[in-house]
């Protein structure tokens, strides 16, 4: 059995399926490069047949991100597999197709309407086709946790014989407990005659809060690949958390003596990048990457920490990428220093993008006495060069007081044309939102409005997340500024830019000439 644990990151595929977490191509590229620098073994870059955008993202990642293997997801269907093969082809020897079919009775009967023999035949044919197109094939038995064990053994043996060299056993609905799941993995390893010809993988969902525990139980029983996401993103309650899996392995190497290729000092910067792009904040008490993960308020704890840090810390903040020197740059800093700090945070900026970010850095540095890493990350979320930006904020003026009705005057650039409007609201943010929505369509239904301070201090930037729903599409937008109303307007505009067919409304009489 291998003494290496392979980390398979599916943030860009399963993580992106979280409501509101969809990313455009440039955002996916930033995350993919960060994952490559982090040292993950496999990046599941997307589901190529899902959309032209997904195909392009997978193809670009396969072309530009070097080091990890690049996987494209495909159903056990000819068109899916051929499309995935085209998308990952630029990765060469690092190309992988990850094909799947459901194997549980409820899925086969209710969803696929296929017999077990038909499912097995489809799985084998799909693996053979995929293996003829790329160097490596991974097969997943969807809902393996609720699959009859005899049939699961049978289909695993067949797909290994057909050429699959990675066998994924997903707990698709997060139903299993650690002892059950560990026993299932061990049963497969021991009962399948050709099990030694494949790496066993697990993909655990967190519906009962057991994704990490089930993944560990699988590793203890022979799994050597864990599929996970940054910050535990994913459908419903999410997936096993990459940072937790990795740091358990590192911190408890006495129990899990397995090699990994992860640079743990890049965990926190990658977590922050994913959070800023998806608009999904990390809860303060989240293990490893939460703001309070290394905070000590109890007097007893503080006394112990002053005497010896290991009294209450089983790992150091620096080991996972927390920077103890919080103030890093100021208004007198140059472009080279800014670029160097981004490199330390695991982010490579090309010259054109560095110039754009540096201009915004200087504007922000004039407003703030101290600049923090969190401020630098927020500058990336405001990148005006991302694809699909139809609407830009030109100016915003708001009047509000204790006895006055708040009113906002907005000026937007919509596809190169200037549009203006004013609106009243229950507060300055509400007025600004109404003014913006009066100028564009579609404008969607507001599902979430969230404000967080990026750093401490009265001059701190406010980071606003806005979630909109338009039909079945849910999108997030983020904005940051030392003025919370401006940050809110930017967040709404960022979300609007992600809605399909965004355009200016026909000018209404009450807004003309404003």
PDB file of C-alpha atoms in Angstrom, residues 351-502:
ATOM      1  CA  UNK A 351       2.488  43.179 -15.514  1.00  0.00           C
ATOM      2  CA  UNK A 352      -0.836  44.488 -16.843  1.00  0.00           C
ATOM      3  CA  UNK A 353      -2.794  43.236 -13.855  1.00  0.00           C
ATOM      4  CA  UNK A 354      -0.144  44.466 -11.409  1.00  0.00           C
ATOM      5  CA  UNK A 355      -0.473  47.986 -12.805  1.00  0.00           C
ATOM      6  CA  UNK A 356      -4.271  47.917 -12.363  1.00  0.00           C
ATOM      7  CA  UNK A 357      -4.063  46.527  -8.826  1.00  0.00           C
ATOM      8  CA  UNK A 358      -1.255  48.936  -7.876  1.00  0.00           C
ATOM      9  CA  UNK A 359      -3.353  51.941  -8.932  1.00  0.00           C
ATOM     10  CA  UNK A 360      -6.142  50.799  -6.603  1.00  0.00           C
ATOM     11  CA  UNK A 361      -3.587  50.041  -3.889  1.00  0.00           C
ATOM     12  CA  UNK A 362      -2.323  53.638  -3.935  1.00  0.00           C
ATOM     13  CA  UNK A 363      -5.879  55.021  -3.729  1.00  0.00           C
ATOM     14  CA  UNK A 364      -6.674  52.779  -0.756  1.00  0.00           C
ATOM     15  CA  UNK A 365      -3.324  53.477   0.929  1.00  0.00           C
ATOM     16  CA  UNK A 366      -4.151  57.193   0.918  1.00  0.00           C
ATOM     17  CA  UNK A 367      -7.334  56.436   2.868  1.00  0.00           C
ATOM     18  CA  UNK A 368      -5.841  54.023   5.415  1.00  0.00           C
ATOM     19  CA  UNK A 369      -3.015  54.429   7.898  1.00  0.00           C
ATOM     20  CA  UNK A 370      -2.191  50.728   7.841  1.00  0.00           C
ATOM     21  CA  UNK A 371      -2.406  48.172   5.036  1.00  0.00           C
ATOM     22  CA  UNK A 372      -2.990  44.501   5.821  1.00  0.00           C
ATOM     23  CA  UNK A 373      -2.958  41.291   3.814  1.00  0.00           C
ATOM     24  CA  UNK A 374      -6.740  41.271   3.938  1.00  0.00           C
ATOM     25  CA  UNK A 375      -6.727  44.672   2.217  1.00  0.00           C
ATOM     26  CA  UNK A 376      -4.489  43.314  -0.524  1.00  0.00           C
ATOM     27  CA  UNK A 377      -6.836  40.373  -1.082  1.00  0.00           C
ATOM     28  CA  UNK A 378      -9.805  42.733  -1.327  1.00  0.00           C
ATOM     29  CA  UNK A 379      -8.077  44.661  -4.118  1.00  0.00           C
ATOM     30  CA  UNK A 380      -8.130  41.510  -6.224  1.00  0.00           C
ATOM     31  CA  UNK A 381     -11.894  41.131  -5.866  1.00  0.00           C
ATOM     32  CA  UNK A 382     -12.325  44.635  -7.285  1.00  0.00           C
ATOM     33  CA  UNK A 383     -10.418  43.813 -10.480  1.00  0.00           C
ATOM     34  CA  UNK A 384     -12.137  45.792 -13.218  1.00  0.00           C
ATOM     35  CA  UNK A 385     -10.605  43.678 -15.946  1.00  0.00           C
ATOM     36  CA  UNK A 386     -12.584  40.517 -15.263  1.00  0.00           C
ATOM     37  CA  UNK A 387     -14.597  39.165 -18.165  1.00  0.00           C
ATOM     38  CA  UNK A 388     -18.247  40.112 -18.565  1.00  0.00           C
ATOM     39  CA  UNK A 389     -18.236  43.508 -16.848  1.00  0.00           C
ATOM     40  CA  UNK A 390     -21.098  45.426 -18.469  1.00  0.00           C
ATOM     41  CA  UNK A 391     -21.759  47.860 -15.621  1.00  0.00           C
ATOM     42  CA  UNK A 392     -19.227  50.122 -13.889  1.00  0.00           C
ATOM     43  CA  UNK A 393     -19.725  52.601 -11.073  1.00  0.00           C
ATOM     44  CA  UNK A 394     -18.726  56.127 -12.096  1.00  0.00           C
ATOM     45  CA  UNK A 395     -19.989  58.122  -9.122  1.00  0.00           C
ATOM     46  CA  UNK A 396     -22.278  57.827  -6.119  1.00  0.00           C
ATOM     47  CA  UNK A 397     -23.602  60.597  -3.879  1.00  0.00           C
ATOM     48  CA  UNK A 398     -25.803  59.867  -0.859  1.00  0.00           C
ATOM     49  CA  UNK A 399     -27.603  62.239   1.502  1.00  0.00           C
ATOM     50  CA  UNK A 400     -28.917  60.859   4.785  1.00  0.00           C
ATOM     51  CA  UNK A 401     -29.720  62.104   8.236  1.00  0.00           C
ATOM     52  CA  UNK A 402     -31.803  61.407  11.330  1.00  0.00           C
ATOM     53  CA  UNK A 403     -34.763  63.465  10.108  1.00  0.00           C
ATOM     54  CA  UNK A 404     -34.267  63.247   6.320  1.00  0.00           C
ATOM     55  CA  UNK A 405     -35.327  60.625   3.818  1.00  0.00           C
ATOM     56  CA  UNK A 406     -32.120  59.083   2.419  1.00  0.00           C
ATOM     57  CA  UNK A 407     -31.549  59.747  -1.269  1.00  0.00           C
ATOM     58  CA  UNK A 408     -28.867  58.443  -3.619  1.00  0.00           C
ATOM     59  CA  UNK A 409     -27.683  59.817  -6.960  1.00  0.00           C
ATOM     60  CA  UNK A 410     -25.854  57.268  -9.091  1.00  0.00           C
ATOM     61  CA  UNK A 411     -23.898  57.438 -12.336  1.00  0.00           C
ATOM     62  CA  UNK A 412     -23.144  54.175 -14.152  1.00  0.00           C
ATOM     63  CA  UNK A 413     -21.259  53.204 -17.277  1.00  0.00           C
ATOM     64  CA  UNK A 414     -23.370  50.520 -18.941  1.00  0.00           C
ATOM     65  CA  UNK A 415     -21.684  49.037 -21.995  1.00  0.00           C
ATOM     66  CA  UNK A 416     -19.875  52.297 -22.673  1.00  0.00           C
ATOM     67  CA  UNK A 417     -22.836  54.642 -22.199  1.00  0.00           C
ATOM     68  CA  UNK A 418     -23.383  56.867 -19.168  1.00  0.00           C
ATOM     69  CA  UNK A 419     -26.690  56.499 -17.302  1.00  0.00           C
ATOM     70  CA  UNK A 420     -27.838  58.460 -14.256  1.00  0.00           C
ATOM     71  CA  UNK A 421     -30.594  58.038 -11.682  1.00  0.00           C
ATOM     72  CA  UNK A 422     -31.717  59.112  -8.229  1.00  0.00           C
ATOM     73  CA  UNK A 423     -33.811  57.194  -5.727  1.00  0.00           C
ATOM     74  CA  UNK A 424     -35.036  57.387  -2.156  1.00  0.00           C
ATOM     75  CA  UNK A 425     -34.791  54.506   0.292  1.00  0.00           C
ATOM     76  CA  UNK A 426     -35.168  53.371   3.877  1.00  0.00           C
ATOM     77  CA  UNK A 427     -31.444  53.990   4.340  1.00  0.00           C
ATOM     78  CA  UNK A 428     -28.468  55.097   2.251  1.00  0.00           C
ATOM     79  CA  UNK A 429     -27.703  51.571   1.052  1.00  0.00           C
ATOM     80  CA  UNK A 430     -31.338  50.904   0.156  1.00  0.00           C
ATOM     81  CA  UNK A 431     -31.468  54.191  -1.778  1.00  0.00           C
ATOM     82  CA  UNK A 432     -28.266  53.339  -3.660  1.00  0.00           C
ATOM     83  CA  UNK A 433     -29.565  49.864  -4.539  1.00  0.00           C
ATOM     84  CA  UNK A 434     -32.877  51.250  -5.808  1.00  0.00           C
ATOM     85  CA  UNK A 435     -31.052  53.798  -7.972  1.00  0.00           C
ATOM     86  CA  UNK A 436     -28.808  51.123  -9.470  1.00  0.00           C
ATOM     87  CA  UNK A 437     -31.662  48.699 -10.101  1.00  0.00           C
ATOM     88  CA  UNK A 438     -33.655  51.427 -11.837  1.00  0.00           C
ATOM     89  CA  UNK A 439     -31.013  51.546 -14.561  1.00  0.00           C
ATOM     90  CA  UNK A 440     -30.347  47.880 -15.367  1.00  0.00           C
ATOM     91  CA  UNK A 441     -32.161  44.675 -16.143  1.00  0.00           C
ATOM     92  CA  UNK A 442     -32.378  41.928 -15.224  1.00  0.00           C
ATOM     93  CA  UNK A 443     -31.683  42.956 -11.642  1.00  0.00           C
ATOM     94  CA  UNK A 444     -32.687  39.828  -9.741  1.00  0.00           C
ATOM     95  CA  UNK A 445     -34.061  39.216  -6.245  1.00  0.00           C
ATOM     96  CA  UNK A 446     -31.845  40.098  -3.289  1.00  0.00           C
ATOM     97  CA  UNK A 447     -31.236  36.951  -1.210  1.00  0.00           C
ATOM     98  CA  UNK A 448     -28.351  38.103   0.979  1.00  0.00           C
ATOM     99  CA  UNK A 449     -26.730  41.341   2.075  1.00  0.00           C
ATOM    100  CA  UNK A 450     -23.761  40.863   4.398  1.00  0.00           C
ATOM    101  CA  UNK A 451     -21.192  43.315   5.768  1.00  0.00           C
ATOM    102  CA  UNK A 452     -17.866  42.425   7.359  1.00  0.00           C
ATOM    103  CA  UNK A 453     -14.946  44.575   8.464  1.00  0.00           C
ATOM    104  CA  UNK A 454     -11.839  43.366   6.656  1.00  0.00           C
ATOM    105  CA  UNK A 455      -9.476  44.620   9.377  1.00  0.00           C
ATOM    106  CA  UNK A 456      -9.677  46.479  12.668  1.00  0.00           C
ATOM    107  CA  UNK A 457      -9.936  50.247  13.078  1.00  0.00           C
ATOM    108  CA  UNK A 458     -12.362  52.980  12.111  1.00  0.00           C
ATOM    109  CA  UNK A 459     -10.579  53.330   8.770  1.00  0.00           C
ATOM    110  CA  UNK A 460     -11.042  49.633   8.005  1.00  0.00           C
ATOM    111  CA  UNK A 461     -12.494  48.590   4.703  1.00  0.00           C
ATOM    112  CA  UNK A 462     -15.979  47.197   4.787  1.00  0.00           C
ATOM    113  CA  UNK A 463     -16.426  44.072   2.683  1.00  0.00           C
ATOM    114  CA  UNK A 464     -19.968  43.605   1.416  1.00  0.00           C
ATOM    115  CA  UNK A 465     -21.396  40.430  -0.096  1.00  0.00           C
ATOM    116  CA  UNK A 466     -24.585  40.543  -2.148  1.00  0.00           C
ATOM    117  CA  UNK A 467     -26.410  37.447  -3.405  1.00  0.00           C
ATOM    118  CA  UNK A 468     -28.990  37.742  -6.180  1.00  0.00           C
ATOM    119  CA  UNK A 469     -31.363  35.227  -7.717  1.00  0.00           C
ATOM    120  CA  UNK A 470     -32.631  35.506 -11.267  1.00  0.00           C
ATOM    121  CA  UNK A 471     -34.720  32.524 -12.288  1.00  0.00           C
ATOM    122  CA  UNK A 472     -32.692  29.458 -11.310  1.00  0.00           C
ATOM    123  CA  UNK A 473     -29.401  31.390 -11.421  1.00  0.00           C
ATOM    124  CA  UNK A 474     -27.863  32.485  -8.100  1.00  0.00           C
ATOM    125  CA  UNK A 475     -24.848  34.805  -8.135  1.00  0.00           C
ATOM    126  CA  UNK A 476     -22.646  36.523  -5.574  1.00  0.00           C
ATOM    127  CA  UNK A 477     -20.978  39.893  -5.796  1.00  0.00           C
ATOM    128  CA  UNK A 478     -18.442  41.473  -3.493  1.00  0.00           C
ATOM    129  CA  UNK A 479     -17.254  45.015  -2.996  1.00  0.00           C
ATOM    130  CA  UNK A 480     -14.934  46.678  -0.528  1.00  0.00           C
ATOM    131  CA  UNK A 481     -14.238  50.255   0.413  1.00  0.00           C
ATOM    132  CA  UNK A 482     -13.656  52.395   3.467  1.00  0.00           C
ATOM    133  CA  UNK A 483     -17.110  53.844   2.653  1.00  0.00           C
ATOM    134  CA  UNK A 484     -19.639  51.079   3.321  1.00  0.00           C
ATOM    135  CA  UNK A 485     -22.239  52.550   0.935  1.00  0.00           C
ATOM    136  CA  UNK A 486     -19.713  52.569  -1.924  1.00  0.00           C
ATOM    137  CA  UNK A 487     -18.708  49.018  -1.011  1.00  0.00           C
ATOM    138  CA  UNK A 488     -22.376  48.009  -1.107  1.00  0.00           C
ATOM    139  CA  UNK A 489     -22.906  49.586  -4.527  1.00  0.00           C
ATOM    140  CA  UNK A 490     -19.818  47.833  -5.879  1.00  0.00           C
ATOM    141  CA  UNK A 491     -21.018  44.490  -4.493  1.00  0.00           C
ATOM    142  CA  UNK A 492     -24.434  44.844  -6.134  1.00  0.00           C
ATOM    143  CA  UNK A 493     -22.843  45.838  -9.446  1.00  0.00           C
ATOM    144  CA  UNK A 494     -20.447  42.872  -9.265  1.00  0.00           C
ATOM    145  CA  UNK A 495     -23.408  40.527  -8.809  1.00  0.00           C
ATOM    146  CA  UNK A 496     -25.410  42.179 -11.588  1.00  0.00           C
ATOM    147  CA  UNK A 497     -22.483  41.706 -13.954  1.00  0.00           C
ATOM    148  CA  UNK A 498     -22.775  37.954 -13.458  1.00  0.00           C
ATOM    149  CA  UNK A 499     -26.414  37.804 -14.520  1.00  0.00           C
ATOM    150  CA  UNK A 500     -27.068  36.747 -18.121  1.00  0.00           C
ATOM    151  CA  UNK A 501     -27.950  39.325 -20.792  1.00  0.00           C
ATOM    152  CA  UNK A 502     -27.293  42.299 -18.542  1.00  0.00           C
TER     153      UNK A 502
END
